[in-house]
Coordinates of C-alpha atoms in Angstrom, one line a residue:
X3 CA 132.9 100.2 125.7
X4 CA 133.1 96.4 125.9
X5 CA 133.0 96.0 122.0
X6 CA 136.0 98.6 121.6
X7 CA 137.8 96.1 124.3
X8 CA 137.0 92.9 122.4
X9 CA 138.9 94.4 119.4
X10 CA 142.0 94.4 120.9
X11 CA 144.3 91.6 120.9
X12 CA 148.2 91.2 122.5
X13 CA 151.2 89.4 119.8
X14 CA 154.6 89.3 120.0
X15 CA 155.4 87.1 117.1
X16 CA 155.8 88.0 113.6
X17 CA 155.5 86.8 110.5
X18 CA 159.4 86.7 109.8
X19 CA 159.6 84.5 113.3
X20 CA 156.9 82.6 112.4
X21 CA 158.5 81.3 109.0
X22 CA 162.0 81.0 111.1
X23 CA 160.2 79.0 113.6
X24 CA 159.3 76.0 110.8
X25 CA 163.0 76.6 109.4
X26 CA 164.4 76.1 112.7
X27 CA 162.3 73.1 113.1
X28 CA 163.8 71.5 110.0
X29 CA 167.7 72.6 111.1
X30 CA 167.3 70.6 114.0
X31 CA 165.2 67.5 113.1
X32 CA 168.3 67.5 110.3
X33 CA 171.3 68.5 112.3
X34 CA 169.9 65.5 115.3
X35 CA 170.6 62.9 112.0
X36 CA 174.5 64.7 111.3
X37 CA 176.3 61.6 113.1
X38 CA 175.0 59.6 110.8
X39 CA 175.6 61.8 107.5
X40 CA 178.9 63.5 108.2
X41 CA 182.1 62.4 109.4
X42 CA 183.0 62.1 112.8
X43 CA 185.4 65.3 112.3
X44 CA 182.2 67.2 111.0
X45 CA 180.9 66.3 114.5
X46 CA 182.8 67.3 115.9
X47 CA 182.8 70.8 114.7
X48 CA 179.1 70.6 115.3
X49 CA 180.0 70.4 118.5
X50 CA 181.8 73.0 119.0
X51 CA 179.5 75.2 117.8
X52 CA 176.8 74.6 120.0
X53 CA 178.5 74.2 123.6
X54 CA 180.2 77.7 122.2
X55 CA 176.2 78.8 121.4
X56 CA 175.3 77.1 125.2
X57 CA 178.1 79.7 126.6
X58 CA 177.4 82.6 124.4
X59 CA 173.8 83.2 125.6
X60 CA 174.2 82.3 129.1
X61 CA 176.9 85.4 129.1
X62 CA 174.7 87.2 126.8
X63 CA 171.3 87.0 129.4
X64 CA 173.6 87.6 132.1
X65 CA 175.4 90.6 130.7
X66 CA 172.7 92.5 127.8
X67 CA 169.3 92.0 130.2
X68 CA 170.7 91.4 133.7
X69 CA 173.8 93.9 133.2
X70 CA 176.1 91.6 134.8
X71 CA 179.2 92.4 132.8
X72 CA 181.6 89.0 134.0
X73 CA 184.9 87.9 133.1
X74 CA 184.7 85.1 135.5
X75 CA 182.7 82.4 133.6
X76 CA 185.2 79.9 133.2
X77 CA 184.7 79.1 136.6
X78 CA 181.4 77.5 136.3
X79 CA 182.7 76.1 133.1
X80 CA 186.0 74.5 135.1
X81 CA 184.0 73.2 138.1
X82 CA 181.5 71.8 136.6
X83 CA 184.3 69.8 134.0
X84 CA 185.9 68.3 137.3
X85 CA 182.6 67.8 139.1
X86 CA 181.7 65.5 136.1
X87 CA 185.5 63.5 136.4
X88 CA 185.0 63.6 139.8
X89 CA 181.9 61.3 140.2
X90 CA 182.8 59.0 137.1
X91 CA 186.6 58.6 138.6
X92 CA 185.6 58.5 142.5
X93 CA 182.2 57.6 142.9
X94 CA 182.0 55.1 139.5
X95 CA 179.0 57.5 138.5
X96 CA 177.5 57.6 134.6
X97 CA 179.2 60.5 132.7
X98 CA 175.7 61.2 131.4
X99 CA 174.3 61.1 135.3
X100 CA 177.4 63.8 136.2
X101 CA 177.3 65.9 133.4
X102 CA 173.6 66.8 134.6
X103 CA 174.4 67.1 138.0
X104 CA 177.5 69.2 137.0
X105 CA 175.2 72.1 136.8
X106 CA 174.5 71.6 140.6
X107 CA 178.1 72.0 141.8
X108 CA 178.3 75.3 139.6
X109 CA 175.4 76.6 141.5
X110 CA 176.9 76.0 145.3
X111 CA 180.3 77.8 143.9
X112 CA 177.4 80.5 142.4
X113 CA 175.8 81.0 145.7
X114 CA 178.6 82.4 147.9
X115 CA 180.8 84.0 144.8
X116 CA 177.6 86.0 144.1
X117 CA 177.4 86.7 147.7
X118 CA 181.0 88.5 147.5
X119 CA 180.9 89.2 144.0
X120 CA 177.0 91.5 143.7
X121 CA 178.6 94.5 146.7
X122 CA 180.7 94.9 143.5
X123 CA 179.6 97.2 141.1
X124 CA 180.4 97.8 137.1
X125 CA 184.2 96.9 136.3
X126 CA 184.8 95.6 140.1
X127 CA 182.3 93.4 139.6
X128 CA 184.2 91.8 136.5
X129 CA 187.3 91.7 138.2
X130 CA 185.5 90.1 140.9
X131 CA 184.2 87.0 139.0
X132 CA 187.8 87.2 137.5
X133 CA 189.4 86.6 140.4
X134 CA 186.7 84.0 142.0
X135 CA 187.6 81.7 139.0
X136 CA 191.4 82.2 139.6
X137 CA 191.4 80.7 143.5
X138 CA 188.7 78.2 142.0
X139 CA 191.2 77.1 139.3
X140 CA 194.3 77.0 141.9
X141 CA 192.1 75.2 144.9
X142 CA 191.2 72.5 142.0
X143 CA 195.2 72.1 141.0
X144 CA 195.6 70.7 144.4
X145 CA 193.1 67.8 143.8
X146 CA 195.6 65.3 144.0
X147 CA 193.1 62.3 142.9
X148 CA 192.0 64.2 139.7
X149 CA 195.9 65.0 139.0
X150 CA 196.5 67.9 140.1
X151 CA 198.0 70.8 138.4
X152 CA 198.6 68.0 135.2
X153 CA 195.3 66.8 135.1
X154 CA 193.8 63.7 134.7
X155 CA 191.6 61.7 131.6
X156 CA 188.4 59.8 131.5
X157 CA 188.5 56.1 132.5
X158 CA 188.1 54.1 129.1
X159 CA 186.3 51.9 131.2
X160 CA 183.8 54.7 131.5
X161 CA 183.2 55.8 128.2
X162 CA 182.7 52.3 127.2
X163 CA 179.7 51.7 129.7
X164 CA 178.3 55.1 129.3
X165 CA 174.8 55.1 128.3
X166 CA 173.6 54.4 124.8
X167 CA 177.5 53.6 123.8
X168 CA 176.2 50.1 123.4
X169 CA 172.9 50.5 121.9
X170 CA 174.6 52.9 119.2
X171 CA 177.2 50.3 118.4
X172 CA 175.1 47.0 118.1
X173 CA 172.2 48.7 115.7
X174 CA 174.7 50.9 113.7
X175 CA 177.8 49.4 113.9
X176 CA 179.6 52.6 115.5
X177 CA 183.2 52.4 117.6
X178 CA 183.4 53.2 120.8
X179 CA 185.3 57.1 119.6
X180 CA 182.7 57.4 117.4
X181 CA 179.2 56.7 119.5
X182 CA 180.2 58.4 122.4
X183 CA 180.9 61.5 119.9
X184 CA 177.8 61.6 118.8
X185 CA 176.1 60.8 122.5
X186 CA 177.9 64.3 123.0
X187 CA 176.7 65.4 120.1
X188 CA 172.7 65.5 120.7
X189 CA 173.6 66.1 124.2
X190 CA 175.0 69.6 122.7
X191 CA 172.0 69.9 120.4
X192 CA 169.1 69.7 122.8
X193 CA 171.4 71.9 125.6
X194 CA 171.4 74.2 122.8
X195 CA 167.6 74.1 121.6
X196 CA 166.5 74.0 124.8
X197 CA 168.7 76.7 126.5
X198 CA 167.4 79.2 123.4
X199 CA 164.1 78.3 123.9
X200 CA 164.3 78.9 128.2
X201 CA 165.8 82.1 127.5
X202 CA 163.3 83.4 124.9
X203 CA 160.3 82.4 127.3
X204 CA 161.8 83.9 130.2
X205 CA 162.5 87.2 128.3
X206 CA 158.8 87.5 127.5
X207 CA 157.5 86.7 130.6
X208 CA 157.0 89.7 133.6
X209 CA 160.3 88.7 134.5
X210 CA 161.9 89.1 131.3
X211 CA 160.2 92.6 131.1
X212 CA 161.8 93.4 134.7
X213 CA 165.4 92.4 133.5
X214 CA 165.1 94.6 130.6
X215 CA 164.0 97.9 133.1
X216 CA 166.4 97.2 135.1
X217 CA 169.1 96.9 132.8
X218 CA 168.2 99.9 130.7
X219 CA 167.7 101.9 134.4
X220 CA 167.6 100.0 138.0
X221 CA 166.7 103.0 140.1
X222 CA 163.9 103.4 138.0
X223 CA 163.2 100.0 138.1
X224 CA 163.3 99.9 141.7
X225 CA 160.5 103.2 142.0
X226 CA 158.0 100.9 139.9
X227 CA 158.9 97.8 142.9
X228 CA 161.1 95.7 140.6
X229 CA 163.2 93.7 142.9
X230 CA 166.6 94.4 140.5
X231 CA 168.8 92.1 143.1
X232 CA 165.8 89.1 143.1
X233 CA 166.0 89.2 138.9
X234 CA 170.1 89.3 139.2
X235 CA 170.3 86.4 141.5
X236 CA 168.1 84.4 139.3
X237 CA 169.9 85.3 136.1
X238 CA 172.9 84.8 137.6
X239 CA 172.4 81.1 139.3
X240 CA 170.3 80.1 136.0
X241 CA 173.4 80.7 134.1
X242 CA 176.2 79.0 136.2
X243 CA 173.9 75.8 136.1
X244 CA 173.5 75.9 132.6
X245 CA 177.1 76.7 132.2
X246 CA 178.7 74.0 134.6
X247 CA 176.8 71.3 132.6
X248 CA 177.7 72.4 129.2
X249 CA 181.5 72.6 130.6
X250 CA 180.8 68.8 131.9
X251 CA 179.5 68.0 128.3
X252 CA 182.6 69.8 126.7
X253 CA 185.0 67.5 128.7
X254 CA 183.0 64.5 127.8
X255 CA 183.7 64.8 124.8
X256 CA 187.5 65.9 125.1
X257 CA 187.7 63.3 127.9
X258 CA 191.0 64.6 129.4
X259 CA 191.4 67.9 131.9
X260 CA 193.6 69.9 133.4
X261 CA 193.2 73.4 135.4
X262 CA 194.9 76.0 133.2
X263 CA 192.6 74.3 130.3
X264 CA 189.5 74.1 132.1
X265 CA 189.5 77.6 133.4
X266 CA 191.1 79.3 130.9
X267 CA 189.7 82.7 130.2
X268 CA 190.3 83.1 126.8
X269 CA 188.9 79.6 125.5
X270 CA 185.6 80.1 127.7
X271 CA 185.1 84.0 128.3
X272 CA 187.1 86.0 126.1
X273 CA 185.5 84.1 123.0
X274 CA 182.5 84.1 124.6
X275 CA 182.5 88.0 124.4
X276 CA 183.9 88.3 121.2
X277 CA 180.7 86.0 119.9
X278 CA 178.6 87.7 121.5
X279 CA 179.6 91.2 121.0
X280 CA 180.2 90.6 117.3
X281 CA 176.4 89.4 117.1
X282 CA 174.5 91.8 119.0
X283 CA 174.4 91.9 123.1
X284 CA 171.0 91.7 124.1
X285 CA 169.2 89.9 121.8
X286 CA 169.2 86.1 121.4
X287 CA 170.0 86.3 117.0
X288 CA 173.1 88.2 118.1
X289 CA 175.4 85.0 119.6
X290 CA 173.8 82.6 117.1
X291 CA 175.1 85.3 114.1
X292 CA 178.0 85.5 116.4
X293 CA 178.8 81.8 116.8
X294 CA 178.7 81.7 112.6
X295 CA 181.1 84.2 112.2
X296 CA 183.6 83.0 114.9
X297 CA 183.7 79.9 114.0
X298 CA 184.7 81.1 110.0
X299 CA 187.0 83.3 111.2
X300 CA 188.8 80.6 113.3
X301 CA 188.6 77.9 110.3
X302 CA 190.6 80.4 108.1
X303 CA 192.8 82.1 110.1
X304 CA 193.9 79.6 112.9
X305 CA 196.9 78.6 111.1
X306 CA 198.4 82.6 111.9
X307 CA 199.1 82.1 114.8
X308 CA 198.9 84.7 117.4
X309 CA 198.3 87.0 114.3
X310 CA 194.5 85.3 114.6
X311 CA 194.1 86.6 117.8
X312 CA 195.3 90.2 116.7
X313 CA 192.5 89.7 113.7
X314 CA 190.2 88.8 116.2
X315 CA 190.3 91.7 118.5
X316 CA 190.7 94.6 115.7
X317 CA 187.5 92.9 113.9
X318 CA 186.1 93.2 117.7
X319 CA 187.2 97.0 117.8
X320 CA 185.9 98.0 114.7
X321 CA 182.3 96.2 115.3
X322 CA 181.8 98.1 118.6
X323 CA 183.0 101.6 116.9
X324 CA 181.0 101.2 114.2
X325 CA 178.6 98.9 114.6
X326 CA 177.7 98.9 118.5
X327 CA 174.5 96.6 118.0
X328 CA 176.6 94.1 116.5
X329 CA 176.0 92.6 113.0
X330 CA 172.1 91.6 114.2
X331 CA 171.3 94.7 115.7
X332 CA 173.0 96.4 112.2
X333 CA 170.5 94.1 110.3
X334 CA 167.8 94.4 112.4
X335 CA 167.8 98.0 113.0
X336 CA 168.0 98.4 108.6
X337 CA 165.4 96.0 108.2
X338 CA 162.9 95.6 111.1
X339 CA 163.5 91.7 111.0
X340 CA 163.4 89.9 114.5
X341 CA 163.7 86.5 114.6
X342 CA 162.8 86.0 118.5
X343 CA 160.7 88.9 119.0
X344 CA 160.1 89.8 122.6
X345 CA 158.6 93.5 122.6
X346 CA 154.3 93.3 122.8
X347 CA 152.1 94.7 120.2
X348 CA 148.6 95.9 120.7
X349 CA 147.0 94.8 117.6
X350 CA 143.2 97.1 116.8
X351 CA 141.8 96.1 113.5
X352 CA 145.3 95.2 111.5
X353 CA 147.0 98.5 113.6
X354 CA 150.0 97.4 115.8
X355 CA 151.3 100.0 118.6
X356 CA 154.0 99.2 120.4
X357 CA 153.5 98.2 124.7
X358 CA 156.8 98.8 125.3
X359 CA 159.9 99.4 123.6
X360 CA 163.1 99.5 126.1
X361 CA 165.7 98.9 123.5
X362 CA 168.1 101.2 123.7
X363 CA 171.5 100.3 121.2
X364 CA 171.9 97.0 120.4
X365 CA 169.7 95.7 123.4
X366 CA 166.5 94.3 122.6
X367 CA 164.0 94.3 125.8

């Protein structure tokens, strides 16, 4: 009976991940050297990309495995912007320094909103977040000392002394615009690499497997002793840290604020969902395929107008009628091609069956 045993061995990566893995490798080590090959506007776009990645899968954990469908993430993105101006301005603090401890002040607004916001259920608990991020946007228009309902802008002063501005300008002869651009830059890089990576190892740890049963069915979830409020809480305060530093690091970079910008729905939720819905909810391919596709669509149709934004939600309509997966999950599902493969495989003698397979549409437990 022992020698059957021995034969059988647990794997979750495959051999598409596996050559993805050393490609992704490669991407990075190349895309850390970009400020030094591209233009600053390049850079730029960069970026963007990757503090719109940043927000993309913190919505997409919170809503495709934890099933917390919220509207109200521009709060954490807002807060932890003027938490950031708020220690450089007031306290003479680093930007660096505050942008980390950004995500901090996101998670005391997360502890009492979630306290209010979780007796909600389904849409009210949308509306919920929605409104949280409303009185968090108005109570921050009265902050005087950070401008008010105008806003305010990085000390120059500030920017100059941040950390590594010099070091960047005396070995590579950079301006002061053009170092503290790329200080964002990698800053946005390993927040990206590093938020993928925490993501993927929580989903295929027993925690991971308990978000995906209690997305895909609580009360069942909660006869087998999953603690579905436990994994929510965590999801949900994980994801306002990570948020509230990468909207620190976002206003770093833009060094100037103001309320209506820095909690604006659309900018840091509405495009968050289109990303992510476009991609593939529930599976961590989906926002990156997502964040591609966005950010094409917005280099050639920005100059429309509000007809981009009409392009943007019928392209939205159709991929949920007809593609409800998303593009991934379409890709996936045709081709059986996971890039960040979290379901287990018993593997006997070169035959694979399956642990577990919760998937169910375009989620991927």
């Amino acid at each position: 009976m022992s020698a059957i045993a021995q034969t059988w061995t647990m794997k979750t990566g495959t051999r598409a991940s596996a050559i993805f893995g050393v490609a992704a490798i490669l991407v990075v080590v190349v895309a850390a050297a970009a400020p030094f090959l591209v233009s600053r506007a390049i850079v730029q776009d960069l970026f963007f990309i990757l503090t719109m990645l940043v927000l993309a899968q913190n919505w997409n954990l919170l809503a495709g495995y934890a099933g917390l469908l919220s509207i109200g993430q521009q709060a954490f993105v807002g807060l932890g912007a003027y938490s950031m101006f708020g220690m450089v301005i007031l306290l003479g603090i680093d930007p660096l320094v505050a942008t980390l401890l950004a995500g901090f002040f996101a998670v005391l607004l997360a502890i009492p909103s979630g306290f209010f916001s979780f007796r909600l259920q389904g849409a009210y608990f949308g509306v919920g977040t929605w409104v949280i991020a409303e009185a968090v946007r108005l109570v921050v228009a009265q902050w005087k000392a950070l401008g008010g309902g105008t806003g305010t802008s990085l000390p120059g002063e500030a920017r100059k002394a941040m950390f590594g501005i010099d070091f960047l300008k005396s070995m590579f002869d950079m301006k002061t615009p053009q170092a503290s651009d790329a200080i964002a830059y990698w800053c946005a890089l390993v927040l990206a690499v590093a938020t993928v990576l925490l993501f993927y190892r929580i989903l295929r740890t027993r925690q991971g497997l308990g978000l995906a049963a209690v997305r895909d069915n609580e009360t069942a979830a909660r006869a087998l002793g999953v603690n579905a409020k436990r994994m929510k809480v965590f999801v949900y305060l994980t994801t306002a840290f990570v948020t509230g530093i990468t909207g620190a690091l976002i206003y770093l970079q833009k060094a100037r604020i103001s309320p209506d910008a820095a909690f604006s729905v659309a900018d840091w939720t509405a495009y968050v969902l289109f990303i992510v819905i476009i991609g593939g909810i529930g599976t961590i391919e989906g926002p990156i395929v997502g964040m591609i596709v966005f950010f094409v669509l917005q280099k050639t149709l920005s100059d429309f107008g509000s007809i981009y934004l009409l392009i943007l939600g019928f392209i939205g309509i159709a991929t949920m009628i007809f593609a409800p997966a998303g593009l991934w999950g379409l890709f996936s599902a045709r081709t059986g091609i996971q890039l960040f493969p979290i379901r287990r495989r018993l593997v006997l003698n070169g035959s694979e069956h399956s642990l577990h397979d919760t998937r169910k549409g375009g989620f991927n437990g």
